[in-house]
């Protein structure tokens, strides 16, 4: 039979065609919607299965941010709300890279972060914990990654605080992170913890994650090499967003 | 022994918590810190397209209003083009429209809203054209990993009937959970959609 008579006459195959989208989310390392140990999830978790579909253009694209949108102090929580002096607390640098699952840096990724002050109190109208507000600490900041996917910010180490889950539940010291990749389906919110904190292993929110190594990757090690002598300590926190299928192949889509 | 795949693994998600506003919309937490704030106003006077307000509320499994949700939307412009380099459709980009907005549900009323424009239809690289829609992402205390859903428009019945994503929702009755109703207020189009995290009217959530 000649090629001309075949119904499926051969055409050159290129795997990238039509392959917009991200690798499917690895649910083995992600918390389920309903996790009994974190009680608030009980009524806020869908009971139907998620509808799994390949990404369309709607999910493969996402908002683009520019360096001109951020202020000079946006990544300096020690100074960006200071009124009468520096905030109380252990001065630290938090830094790391945002990569995708292909280990490629995610460039111009908007990284936003927020946290409690050194006493474990948030500057938020709904937080009534008895620890005092620090007049010189706002508790939020943001950065855009550079060409290596690198970000950094200066802050003070947040304190642990009690919350209503069990009678005596305490959150380990943590910093919240919000991340954008190149596509809306990469959107991620997570929390960074600090090496050596005994509250991590008993935290119901940490333990919503079903995979021990995935939990370990949320624990930032002390990074003495990045510490500034007589000034601040440093912690390293790398994050990974979902990988894009198109970057696997030679003829890349524009924009990847 | 086999070769090793050297993929990295996506970072695990954690709840955004009750104080997500501090980081993402500090004005709602009660203070002013950044010069430039991201918000729910997605249009400028120069933006092309029909001005609309999109608003909604979020309910938990007991039917109680959830008033500490952070909602983000992402959409194409009026011509049906995303303001993103991976969108190679032969349609104009609107430089006055990023297509992204962020809102917190009101601590009292539970209502979130966006001032935006009605998007056009987008044709995907596989040649299929979708109905106009907003991609919606929400996080809050009690939500362990951000929920992805979509908002479609009730007055696009024909396009909705042919939308490749809506058509994948097997239970036809559940398609209605994604369709915002249209009304008018002071001469302006309002699209309203309530999102149910759980219960008999549970919204369809996606895993794109």
PDB file of C-alpha atoms in Angstrom, chain B residues 10 16 26 33 39 60 64 88 109 123 141 156 170 173 201:
ATOM      1  CA  UNK B  10       5.703  21.562  42.644  1.00  0.00           C
ATOM      2  CA  UNK B  16      -3.848  31.587  52.575  1.00  0.00           C
ATOM      3  CA  UNK B  26      -3.510  45.570  52.655  1.00  0.00           C
ATOM      4  CA  UNK B  33       1.693  50.599  52.727  1.00  0.00           C
ATOM      5  CA  UNK B  39      -7.218  45.963  42.913  1.00  0.00           C
ATOM      6  CA  UNK B  60     -19.730  27.272  52.696  1.00  0.00           C
ATOM      7  CA  UNK B  64     -23.163  30.434  55.557  1.00  0.00           C
ATOM      8  CA  UNK B  88      -0.604  34.214  19.255  1.00  0.00           C
ATOM      9  CA  UNK B 109     -21.790  41.716  53.236  1.00  0.00           C
ATOM     10  CA  UNK B 123      -9.855  30.522  19.854  1.00  0.00           C
ATOM     11  CA  UNK B 141      -8.816  30.238  55.486  1.00  0.00           C
ATOM     12  CA  UNK B 156     -24.330  34.118  25.767  1.00  0.00           C
ATOM     13  CA  UNK B 170     -21.246  15.655  32.663  1.00  0.00           C
ATOM     14  CA  UNK B 173     -27.513  20.823  35.909  1.00  0.00           C
ATOM     15  CA  UNK B 201     -25.462  23.764  44.663  1.00  0.00           C
TER      16      UNK B 201
END
